[in-house]
Coordinates of C-alpha atoms in Angstrom, one line a residue:
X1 CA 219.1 9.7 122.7
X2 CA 220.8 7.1 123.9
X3 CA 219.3 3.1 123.9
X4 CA 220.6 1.9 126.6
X5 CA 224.6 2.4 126.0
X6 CA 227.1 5.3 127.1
X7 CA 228.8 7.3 124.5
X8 CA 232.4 7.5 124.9
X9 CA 234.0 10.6 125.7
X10 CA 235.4 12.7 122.6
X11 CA 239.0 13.2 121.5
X12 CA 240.9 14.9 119.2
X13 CA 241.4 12.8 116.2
X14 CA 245.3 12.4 115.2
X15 CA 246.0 12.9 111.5
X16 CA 246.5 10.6 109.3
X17 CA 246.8 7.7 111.9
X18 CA 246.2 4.9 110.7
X19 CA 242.5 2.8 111.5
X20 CA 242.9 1.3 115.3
X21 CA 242.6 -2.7 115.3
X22 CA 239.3 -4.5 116.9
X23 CA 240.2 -6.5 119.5
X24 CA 240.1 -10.1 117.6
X25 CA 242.9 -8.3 115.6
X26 CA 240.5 -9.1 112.3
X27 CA 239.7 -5.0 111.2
X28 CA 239.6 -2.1 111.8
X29 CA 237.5 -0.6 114.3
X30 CA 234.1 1.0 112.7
X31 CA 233.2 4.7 114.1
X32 CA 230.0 4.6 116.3
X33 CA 226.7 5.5 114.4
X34 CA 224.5 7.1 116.4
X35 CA 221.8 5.8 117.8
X36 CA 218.3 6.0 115.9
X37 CA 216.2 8.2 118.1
X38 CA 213.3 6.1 120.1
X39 CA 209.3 6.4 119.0
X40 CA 208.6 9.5 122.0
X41 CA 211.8 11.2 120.1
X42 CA 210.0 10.9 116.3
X43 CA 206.6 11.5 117.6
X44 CA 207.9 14.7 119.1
X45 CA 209.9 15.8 116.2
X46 CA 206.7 15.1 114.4
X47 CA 204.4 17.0 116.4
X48 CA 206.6 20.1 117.0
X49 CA 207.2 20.2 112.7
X50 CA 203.5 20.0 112.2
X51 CA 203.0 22.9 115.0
X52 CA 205.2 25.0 112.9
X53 CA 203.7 24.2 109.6
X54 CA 200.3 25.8 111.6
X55 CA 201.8 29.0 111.3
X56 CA 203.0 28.8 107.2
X57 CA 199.4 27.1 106.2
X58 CA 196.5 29.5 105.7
X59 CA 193.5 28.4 108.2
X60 CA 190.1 27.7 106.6
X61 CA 187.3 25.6 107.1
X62 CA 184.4 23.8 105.1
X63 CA 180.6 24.3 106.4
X64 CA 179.6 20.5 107.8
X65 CA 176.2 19.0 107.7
X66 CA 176.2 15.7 110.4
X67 CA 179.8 16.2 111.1
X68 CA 180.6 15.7 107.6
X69 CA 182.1 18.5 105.0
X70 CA 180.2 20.1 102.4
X71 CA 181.8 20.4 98.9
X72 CA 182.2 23.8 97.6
X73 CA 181.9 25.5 101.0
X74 CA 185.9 25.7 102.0
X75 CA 186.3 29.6 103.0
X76 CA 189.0 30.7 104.8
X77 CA 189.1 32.0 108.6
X78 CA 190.6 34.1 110.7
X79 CA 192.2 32.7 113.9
X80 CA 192.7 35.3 116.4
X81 CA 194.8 33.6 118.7
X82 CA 198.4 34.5 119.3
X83 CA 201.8 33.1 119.6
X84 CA 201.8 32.4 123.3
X85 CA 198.3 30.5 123.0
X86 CA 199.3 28.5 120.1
X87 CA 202.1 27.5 122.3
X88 CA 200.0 26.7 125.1
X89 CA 198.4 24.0 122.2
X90 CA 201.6 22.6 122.2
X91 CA 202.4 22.2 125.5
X92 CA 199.0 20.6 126.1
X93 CA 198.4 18.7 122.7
X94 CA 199.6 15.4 124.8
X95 CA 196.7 15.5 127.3
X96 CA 194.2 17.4 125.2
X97 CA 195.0 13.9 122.7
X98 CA 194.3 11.4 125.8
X99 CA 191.2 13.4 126.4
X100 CA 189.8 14.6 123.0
X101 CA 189.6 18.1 123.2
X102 CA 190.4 20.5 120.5
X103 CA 189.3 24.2 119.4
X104 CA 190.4 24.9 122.9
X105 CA 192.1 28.3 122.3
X106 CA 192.0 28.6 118.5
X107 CA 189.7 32.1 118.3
X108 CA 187.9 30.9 115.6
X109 CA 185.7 34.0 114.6
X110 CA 183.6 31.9 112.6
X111 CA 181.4 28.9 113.8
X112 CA 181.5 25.4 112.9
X113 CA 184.8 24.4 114.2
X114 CA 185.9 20.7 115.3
X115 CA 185.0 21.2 118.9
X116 CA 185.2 17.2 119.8
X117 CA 187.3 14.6 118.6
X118 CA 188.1 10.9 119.6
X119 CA 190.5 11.4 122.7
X120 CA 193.1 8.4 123.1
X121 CA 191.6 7.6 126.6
X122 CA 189.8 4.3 125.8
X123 CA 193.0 3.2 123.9
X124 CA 195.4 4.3 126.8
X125 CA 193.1 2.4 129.5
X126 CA 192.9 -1.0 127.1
X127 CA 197.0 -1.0 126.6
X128 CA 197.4 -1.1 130.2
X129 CA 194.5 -3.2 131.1
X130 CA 195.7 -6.0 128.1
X131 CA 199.5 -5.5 130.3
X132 CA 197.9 -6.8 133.2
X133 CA 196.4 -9.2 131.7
X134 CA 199.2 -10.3 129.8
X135 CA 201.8 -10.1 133.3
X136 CA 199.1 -12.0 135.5
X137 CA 198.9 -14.7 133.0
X138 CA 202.7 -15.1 132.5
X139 CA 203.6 -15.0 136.8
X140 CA 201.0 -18.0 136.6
X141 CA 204.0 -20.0 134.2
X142 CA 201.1 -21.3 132.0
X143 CA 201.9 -18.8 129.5
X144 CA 205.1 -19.3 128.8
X145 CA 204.3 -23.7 129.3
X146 CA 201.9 -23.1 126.9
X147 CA 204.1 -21.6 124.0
X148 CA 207.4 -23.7 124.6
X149 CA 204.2 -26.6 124.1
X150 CA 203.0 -25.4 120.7
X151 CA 206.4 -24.6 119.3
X152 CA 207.4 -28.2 120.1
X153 CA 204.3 -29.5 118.1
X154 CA 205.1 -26.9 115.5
X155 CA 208.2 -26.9 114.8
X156 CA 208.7 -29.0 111.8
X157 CA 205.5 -26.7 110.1
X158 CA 206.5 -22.9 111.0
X159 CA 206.2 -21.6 108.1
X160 CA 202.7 -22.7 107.6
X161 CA 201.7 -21.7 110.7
X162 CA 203.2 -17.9 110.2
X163 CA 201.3 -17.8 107.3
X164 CA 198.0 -19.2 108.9
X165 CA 198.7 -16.2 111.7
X166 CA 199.4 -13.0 109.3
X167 CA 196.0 -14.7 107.0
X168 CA 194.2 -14.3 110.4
X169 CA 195.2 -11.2 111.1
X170 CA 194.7 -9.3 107.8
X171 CA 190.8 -11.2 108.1
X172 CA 190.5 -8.8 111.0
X173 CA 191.8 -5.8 109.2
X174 CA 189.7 -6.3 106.1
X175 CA 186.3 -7.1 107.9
X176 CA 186.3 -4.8 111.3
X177 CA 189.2 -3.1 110.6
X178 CA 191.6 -4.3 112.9
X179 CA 193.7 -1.9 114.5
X180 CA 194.3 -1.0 117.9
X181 CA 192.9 -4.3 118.7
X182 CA 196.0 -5.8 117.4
X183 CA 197.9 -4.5 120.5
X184 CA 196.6 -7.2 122.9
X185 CA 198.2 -10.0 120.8
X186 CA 201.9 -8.6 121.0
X187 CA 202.1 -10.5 124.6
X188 CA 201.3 -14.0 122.7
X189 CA 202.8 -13.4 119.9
X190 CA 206.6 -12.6 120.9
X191 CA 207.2 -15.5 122.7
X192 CA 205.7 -17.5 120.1
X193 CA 207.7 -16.9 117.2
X194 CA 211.1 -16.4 119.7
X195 CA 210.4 -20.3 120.7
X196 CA 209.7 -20.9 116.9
X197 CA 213.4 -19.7 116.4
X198 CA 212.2 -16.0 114.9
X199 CA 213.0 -12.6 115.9
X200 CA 211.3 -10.0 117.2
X201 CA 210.6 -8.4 113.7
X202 CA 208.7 -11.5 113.1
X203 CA 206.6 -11.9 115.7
X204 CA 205.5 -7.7 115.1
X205 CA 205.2 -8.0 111.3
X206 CA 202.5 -11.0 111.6
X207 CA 200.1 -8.9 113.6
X208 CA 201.4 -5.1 112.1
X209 CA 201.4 -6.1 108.4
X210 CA 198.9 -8.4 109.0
X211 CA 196.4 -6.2 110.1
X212 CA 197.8 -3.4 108.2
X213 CA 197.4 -5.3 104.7
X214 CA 193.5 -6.2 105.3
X215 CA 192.8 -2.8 106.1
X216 CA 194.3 -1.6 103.3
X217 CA 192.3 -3.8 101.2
X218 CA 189.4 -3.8 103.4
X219 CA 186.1 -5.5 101.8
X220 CA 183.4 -4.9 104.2
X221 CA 185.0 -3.2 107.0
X222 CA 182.5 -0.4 108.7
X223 CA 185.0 2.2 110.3
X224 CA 186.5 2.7 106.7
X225 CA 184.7 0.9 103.4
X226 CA 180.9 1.7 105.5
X227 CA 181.5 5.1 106.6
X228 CA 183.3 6.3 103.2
X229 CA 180.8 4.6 101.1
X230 CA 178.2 6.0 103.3
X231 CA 180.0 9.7 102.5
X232 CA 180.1 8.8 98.9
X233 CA 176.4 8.0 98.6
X234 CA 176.9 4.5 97.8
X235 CA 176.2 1.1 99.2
X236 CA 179.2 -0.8 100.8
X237 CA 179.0 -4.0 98.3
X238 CA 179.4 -1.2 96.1
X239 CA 183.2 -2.3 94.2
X240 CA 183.6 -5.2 96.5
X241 CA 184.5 -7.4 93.9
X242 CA 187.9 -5.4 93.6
X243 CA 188.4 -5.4 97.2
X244 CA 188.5 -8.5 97.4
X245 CA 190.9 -9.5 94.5
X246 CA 193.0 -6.8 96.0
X247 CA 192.4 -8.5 99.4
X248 CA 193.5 -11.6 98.5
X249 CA 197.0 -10.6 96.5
X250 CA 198.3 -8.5 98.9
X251 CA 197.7 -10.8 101.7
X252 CA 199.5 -13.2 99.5
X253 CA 202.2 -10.7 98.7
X254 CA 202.7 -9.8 102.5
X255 CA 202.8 -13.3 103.6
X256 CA 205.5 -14.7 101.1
X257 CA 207.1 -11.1 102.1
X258 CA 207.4 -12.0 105.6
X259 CA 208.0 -16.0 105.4
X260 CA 210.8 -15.0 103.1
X261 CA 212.2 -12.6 105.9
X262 CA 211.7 -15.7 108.3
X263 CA 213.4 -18.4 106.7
X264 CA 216.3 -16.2 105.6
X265 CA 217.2 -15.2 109.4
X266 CA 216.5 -18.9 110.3
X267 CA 219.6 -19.8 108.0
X268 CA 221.5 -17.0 109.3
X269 CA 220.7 -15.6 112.3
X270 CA 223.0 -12.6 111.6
X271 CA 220.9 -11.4 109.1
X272 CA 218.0 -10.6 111.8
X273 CA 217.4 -6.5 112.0
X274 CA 216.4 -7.5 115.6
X275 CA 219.3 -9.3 117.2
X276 CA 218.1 -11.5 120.2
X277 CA 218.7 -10.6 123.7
X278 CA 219.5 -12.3 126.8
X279 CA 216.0 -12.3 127.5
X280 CA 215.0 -13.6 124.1
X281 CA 217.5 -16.5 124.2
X282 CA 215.6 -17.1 127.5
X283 CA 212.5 -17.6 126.2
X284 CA 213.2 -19.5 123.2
X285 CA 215.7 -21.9 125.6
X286 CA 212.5 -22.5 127.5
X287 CA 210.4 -23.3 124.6
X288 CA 213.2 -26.4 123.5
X289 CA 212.9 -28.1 126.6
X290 CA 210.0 -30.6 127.5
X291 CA 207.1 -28.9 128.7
X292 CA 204.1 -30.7 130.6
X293 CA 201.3 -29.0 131.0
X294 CA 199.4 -29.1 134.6
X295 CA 195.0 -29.4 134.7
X296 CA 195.6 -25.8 136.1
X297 CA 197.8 -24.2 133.2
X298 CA 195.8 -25.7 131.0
X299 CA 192.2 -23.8 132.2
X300 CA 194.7 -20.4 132.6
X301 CA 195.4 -20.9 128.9
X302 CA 191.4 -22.1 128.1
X303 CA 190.7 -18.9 130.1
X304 CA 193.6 -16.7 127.8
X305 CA 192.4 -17.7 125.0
X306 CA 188.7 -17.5 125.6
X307 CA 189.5 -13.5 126.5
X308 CA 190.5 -12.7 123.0
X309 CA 188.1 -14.9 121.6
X310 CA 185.7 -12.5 122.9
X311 CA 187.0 -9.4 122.2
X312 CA 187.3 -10.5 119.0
X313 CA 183.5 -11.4 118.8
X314 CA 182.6 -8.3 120.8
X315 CA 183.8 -6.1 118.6
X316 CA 183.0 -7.2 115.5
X317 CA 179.7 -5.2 113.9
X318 CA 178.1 -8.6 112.6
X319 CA 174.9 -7.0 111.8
X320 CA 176.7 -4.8 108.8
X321 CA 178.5 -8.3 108.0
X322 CA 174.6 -9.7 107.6
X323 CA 175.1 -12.2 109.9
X324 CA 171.7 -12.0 112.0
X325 CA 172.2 -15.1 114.4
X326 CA 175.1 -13.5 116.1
X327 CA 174.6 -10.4 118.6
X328 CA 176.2 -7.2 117.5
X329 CA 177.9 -6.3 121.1
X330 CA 179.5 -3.4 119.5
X331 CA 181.9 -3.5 122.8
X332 CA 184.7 -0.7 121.8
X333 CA 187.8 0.5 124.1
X334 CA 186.2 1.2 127.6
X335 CA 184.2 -2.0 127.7
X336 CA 187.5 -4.4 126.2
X337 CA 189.7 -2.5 129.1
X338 CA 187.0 -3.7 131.7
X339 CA 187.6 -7.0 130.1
X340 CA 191.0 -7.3 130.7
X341 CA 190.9 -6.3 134.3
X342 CA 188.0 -8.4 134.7
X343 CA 189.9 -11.7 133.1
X344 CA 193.4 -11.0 135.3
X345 CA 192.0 -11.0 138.1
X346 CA 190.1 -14.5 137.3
X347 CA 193.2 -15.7 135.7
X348 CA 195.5 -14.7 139.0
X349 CA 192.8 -16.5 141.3
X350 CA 192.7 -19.6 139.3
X351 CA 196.2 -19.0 138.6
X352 CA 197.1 -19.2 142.2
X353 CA 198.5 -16.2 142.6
X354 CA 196.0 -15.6 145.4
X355 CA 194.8 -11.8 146.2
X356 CA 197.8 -10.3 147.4
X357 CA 199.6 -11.7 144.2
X358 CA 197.6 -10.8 141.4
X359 CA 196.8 -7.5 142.9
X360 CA 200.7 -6.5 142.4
X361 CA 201.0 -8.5 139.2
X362 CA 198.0 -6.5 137.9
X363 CA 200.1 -2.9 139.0
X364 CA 203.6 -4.1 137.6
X365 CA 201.7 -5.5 134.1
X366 CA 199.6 -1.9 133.7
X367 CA 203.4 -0.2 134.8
X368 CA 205.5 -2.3 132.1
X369 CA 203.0 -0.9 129.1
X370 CA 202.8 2.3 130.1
X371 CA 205.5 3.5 127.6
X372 CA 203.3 2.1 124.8
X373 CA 200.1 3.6 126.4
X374 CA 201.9 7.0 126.3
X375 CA 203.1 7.3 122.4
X376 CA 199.5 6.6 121.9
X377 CA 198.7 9.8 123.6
X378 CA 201.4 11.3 121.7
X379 CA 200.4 10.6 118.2
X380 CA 196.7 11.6 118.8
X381 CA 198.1 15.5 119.7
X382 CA 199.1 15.4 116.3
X383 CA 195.3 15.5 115.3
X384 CA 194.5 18.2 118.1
X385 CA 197.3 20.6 116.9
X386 CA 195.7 20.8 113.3
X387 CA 192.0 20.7 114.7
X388 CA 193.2 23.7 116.9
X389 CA 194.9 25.6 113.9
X390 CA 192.0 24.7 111.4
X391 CA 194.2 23.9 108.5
X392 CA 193.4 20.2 108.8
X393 CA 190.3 21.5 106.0
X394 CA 192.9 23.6 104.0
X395 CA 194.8 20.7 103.2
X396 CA 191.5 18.7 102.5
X397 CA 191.0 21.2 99.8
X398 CA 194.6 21.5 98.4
X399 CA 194.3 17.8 97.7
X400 CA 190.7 18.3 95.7
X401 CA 192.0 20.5 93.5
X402 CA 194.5 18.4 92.5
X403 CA 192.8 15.7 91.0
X404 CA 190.2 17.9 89.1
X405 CA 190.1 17.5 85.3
X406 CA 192.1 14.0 84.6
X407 CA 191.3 11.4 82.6
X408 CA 189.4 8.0 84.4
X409 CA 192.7 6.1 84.3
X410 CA 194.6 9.1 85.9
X411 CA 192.2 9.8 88.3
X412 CA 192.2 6.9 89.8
X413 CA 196.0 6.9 90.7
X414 CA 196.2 10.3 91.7
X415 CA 193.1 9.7 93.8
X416 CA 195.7 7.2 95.5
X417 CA 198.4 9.9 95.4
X418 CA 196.3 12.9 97.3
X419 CA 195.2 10.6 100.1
X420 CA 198.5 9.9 100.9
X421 CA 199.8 13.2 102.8
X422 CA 196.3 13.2 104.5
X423 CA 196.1 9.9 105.9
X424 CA 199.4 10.8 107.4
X425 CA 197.9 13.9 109.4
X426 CA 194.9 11.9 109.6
X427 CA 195.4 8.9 111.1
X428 CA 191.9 7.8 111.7
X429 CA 190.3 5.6 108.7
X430 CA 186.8 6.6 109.7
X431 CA 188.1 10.4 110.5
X432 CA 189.8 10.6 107.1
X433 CA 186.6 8.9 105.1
X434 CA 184.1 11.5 106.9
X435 CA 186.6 14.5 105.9
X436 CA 187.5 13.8 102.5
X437 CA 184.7 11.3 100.8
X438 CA 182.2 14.1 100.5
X439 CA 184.5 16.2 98.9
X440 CA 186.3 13.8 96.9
X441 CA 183.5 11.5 95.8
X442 CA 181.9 13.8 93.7
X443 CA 184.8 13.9 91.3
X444 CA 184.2 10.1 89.9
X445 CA 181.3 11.3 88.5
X446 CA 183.5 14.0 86.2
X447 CA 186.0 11.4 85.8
X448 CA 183.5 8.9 84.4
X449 CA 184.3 5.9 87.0
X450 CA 182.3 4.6 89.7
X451 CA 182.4 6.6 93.3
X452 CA 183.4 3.2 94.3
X453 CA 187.0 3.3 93.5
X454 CA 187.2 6.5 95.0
X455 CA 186.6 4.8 98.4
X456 CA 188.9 1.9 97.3
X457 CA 191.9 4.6 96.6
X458 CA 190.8 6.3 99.8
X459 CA 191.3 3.5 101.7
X460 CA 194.3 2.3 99.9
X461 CA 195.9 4.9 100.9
X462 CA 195.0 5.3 104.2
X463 CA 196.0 1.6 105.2
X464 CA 199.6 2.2 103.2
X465 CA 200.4 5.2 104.8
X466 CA 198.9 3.6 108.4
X467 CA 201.8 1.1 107.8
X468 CA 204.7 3.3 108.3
X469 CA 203.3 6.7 110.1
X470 CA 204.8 7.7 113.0
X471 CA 201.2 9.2 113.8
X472 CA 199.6 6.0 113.9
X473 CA 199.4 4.9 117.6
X474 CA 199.2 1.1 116.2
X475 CA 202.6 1.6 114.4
X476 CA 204.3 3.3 117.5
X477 CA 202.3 1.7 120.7
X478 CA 203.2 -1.9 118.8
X479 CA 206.8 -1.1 118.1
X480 CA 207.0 -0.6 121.5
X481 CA 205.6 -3.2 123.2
X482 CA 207.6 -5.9 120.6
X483 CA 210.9 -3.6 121.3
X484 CA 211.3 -2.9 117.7
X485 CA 212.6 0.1 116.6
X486 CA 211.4 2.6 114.3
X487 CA 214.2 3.0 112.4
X488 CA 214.2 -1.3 112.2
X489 CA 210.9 -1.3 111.1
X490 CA 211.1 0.9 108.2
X491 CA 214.5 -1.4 107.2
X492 CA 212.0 -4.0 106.9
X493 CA 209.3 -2.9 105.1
X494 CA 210.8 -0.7 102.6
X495 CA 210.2 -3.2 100.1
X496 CA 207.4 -4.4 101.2
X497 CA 206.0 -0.8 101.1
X498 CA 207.3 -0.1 97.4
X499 CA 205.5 -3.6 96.2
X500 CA 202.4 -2.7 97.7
X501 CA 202.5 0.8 95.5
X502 CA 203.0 -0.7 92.3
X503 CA 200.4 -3.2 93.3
X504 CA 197.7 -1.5 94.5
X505 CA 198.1 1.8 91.6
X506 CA 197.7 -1.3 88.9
X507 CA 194.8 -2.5 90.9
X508 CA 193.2 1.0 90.7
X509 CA 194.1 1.4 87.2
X510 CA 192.4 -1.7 86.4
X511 CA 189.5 -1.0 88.2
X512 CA 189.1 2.5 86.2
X513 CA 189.3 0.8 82.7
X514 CA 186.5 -1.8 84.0
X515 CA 184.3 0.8 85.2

């Protein structure tokens, strides 16, 4: 697929001609590469290979008590449906994602199937509802004022502000769990680092790796540490001490990661694996001039700000925090979306856009992220295709029995290892704690460690993996809204992915010896 150039038309190569010269005369011209294929290409591939795998994995299910598996119970089933149905689960995984519907046609002959699962709706509504937001503000100019402003008064301390940023962002991911959240700050965050003199790989990585590091080592966090710990039959302060070690290096180790990246492309542009575009020389030409903000700007920013400010609060489950003065909203998707809508139109009537105005900067805003509210939709088919095929359990129990038997030091690591491939088909952190803690959990006890680092390794691995996975909608939805691609991304953190490994297997090692 194409990005956005023409391939020229083929001809016959001449033998043994000799290299053609570039037009400054300085080399030889370099053969085309082709293009890497954009996030709806992967997440395609991706879905139509796991499809097929349906057919060579053997179905089977485990009996479920509260929507949670039972260990011991996997059995295999019989799935009557044919080739023509199955391909009718294909054809529809897209919109049985965006709706949450699964066991649709699968046949089962026995009971207890998936029958519901977290459609992509909510997340699909918010993604346009934040690009309304995000549009309304910008046609009101305080926006973009408002970050030429701040990179003026920042410019001489960057770095420390980077830093401050990714901090704040893996605070989210290792207390709530920060996740699709994160996709309402790509619209403030690009054209802050672009007038800080970054790239786009920047200004993605702060929030993505951000995020994606405190998850990963996620202390108190109730949609993976709660619900797994609940599973394992343990308290959540249960192995906090660990997390939070963990929490702290990583973060660390990501930071200087990323500020390395930063000050490297600052010395030579060239090096950037996201070369600026017209539009991104705009932007940053904008945030050198002088800026003066109006007493109208100024409340649209107040107003911008507040809006995330809120979200932020409304989402976070204070009670399980133990903080009893604050309200626990526990606001999720459908309400933040209302939010949004609710805040552009303010911001476009303060703004003085007027009604006719912020009515069409509201459409245009919902129409410019509907690309990323669409691979969203595509990555959560991924989940419906297995549900349908019921050999998301037969993995599950593939994985069990291969930790059985090892040593304490062992175990832990492997425990690592097994999540791995099913954090990939299960994107979900809570998903994947309800599925495989009650099977997995057990096993410390054989091991002779605390069920505690089995949740730690469980999550470890879920948060590594939902760094990179092309099934994570928070990978490909924020690629695409910061115009990063995939292939660009992985570039990046390659490193960054193979530090993180030998970091977090020590930290699991240690944890087994202390035990």
């Amino acid at each position: 697929m194409s990005l956005g150039t023409t391939p020229a038309t083929p001809t016959a190569p001449e033998p043994a001609a000799e290299p053609a010269a570039d037009k400054a005369g300085t080399g030889p011209t370099k053969r085309r590469r082709l293009p890497f294929p954009s996030a709806f290409t992967v997440l395609i591939g991706v879905t139509v290979a796991v499809w097929a795998l349906t057919f060579v994995l053997p179905a089977g299910r485990y009996e479920t008590k509260d929507g949670s598996p039972l260990p011991g119970t996997y059995h295999s089933v019989e799935v009557t449906s044919g080739f023509w149905e199955r391909l009718g689960d294909l054809f529809l995984s897209p919109v049985n994602g965006l709706y949450g519907v699964t066991d649709t046609q699968s046949g089962l002959t026995t009971p207890g199937g998936t029958g519901t699962f977290a459609g992509a709706a909510g997340v699909f509504l918010f993604i346009l509802a934040v690009g309304a937001f995000i549009t309304v503000t910008m046609r009101t100019g305080a926006l973009t004022a408002g970050v030429a402003r701040l990179a003026q008064r920042l410019r001489h301390h960057r770095g420390v502000l980077l830093v401050v940023l990714l901090a704040v962002f893996s605070l989210g991911g290792t207390t709530y769990g920060m996740a699709e959240e994160t996709l309402g700050f790509y619209g403030l965050m690009i054209p802050l680092m672009l007038g800080l003199g970054y790239d786009r790989m920047v200004a993605a990585t702060v929030i993505m790796v951000g995020a994606g590091v405190g998850t990963l080592a996620s202390t108190v966090n109730p949609f993976a540490t709660g619900v797994a710990s609940d599973s394992a039959g343990i308290g959540t302060g249960d192995g906090i001490l660990l997390r939070l070690a963990m929490w702290v290096c990583l973060t660390a180790l990501a930071a200087a990661y990323v500020l390395r990246y930063a000050r490297r492309i600052t010395a030579d542009p060239t090096r950037s694996l996201t070369p600026p575009t017209e539009d991104d020389r705009g932007v940053k030409a904008e945030a050198c001039g002088e800026v003066t903000l109006t007493r109208r700007q100024r409340t649209v920013l107040g107003l911008f700000a507040a809006t995330f400010l809120f979200m932020i609060f409304a989402v976070v489950p204070w009670s399980d925090l133990h903080i009893t003065f604050l309200p626990t909203l526990g606001w999720y998707f459908p309400e933040l979306a209302a939010l949004f809508i609710v805040a552009a139109i303010v911001v476009g009537l303060i703004g003085g856009l007027r009604e006719k105005g912020t009515a069409e900067a509201i459409t245009v805003g919902a129409g410019d992220f509907i690309g990323a509210a669409m691979i969203v939709m595509l990555a959560r088919g991924v989940t419906v295709i297995m549900n349908n095929a019921s050999v998301t359990d037969t993995v599950l129990n593939t994985l069990h029995s291969a930790v059985s038997g090892t040593s304490s030091g062992v175990f832990a690591v492997l425990m690592f290892g097994v999540n791995l491939p099913l954090a990939f088909f299960v994107p979900s952190s809570s998903g994947h704690a309800a599925l495989a803690m009650p099977i997995l959990a057990p096993l410390a006890d054989f091991a002779g460690v605390s069920r505690a680092l089995v949740v730690t390794a469980y999550q470890s691995a879920s948060g590594w993996v939902n760094l990179i996975t092309p099934t994570s909608a928070v990978v490909m939805g924020g690629l695409a809204l910061a115009r990063v691609r995939y292939d660009q991304y992985l570039r990046f953190m390659a490193p960054l992915m193979g530090m993180l490994l030998v970091a977090v297997a020590g930290f699991l090692a240690l944890g087994a010896a202390v035990s």
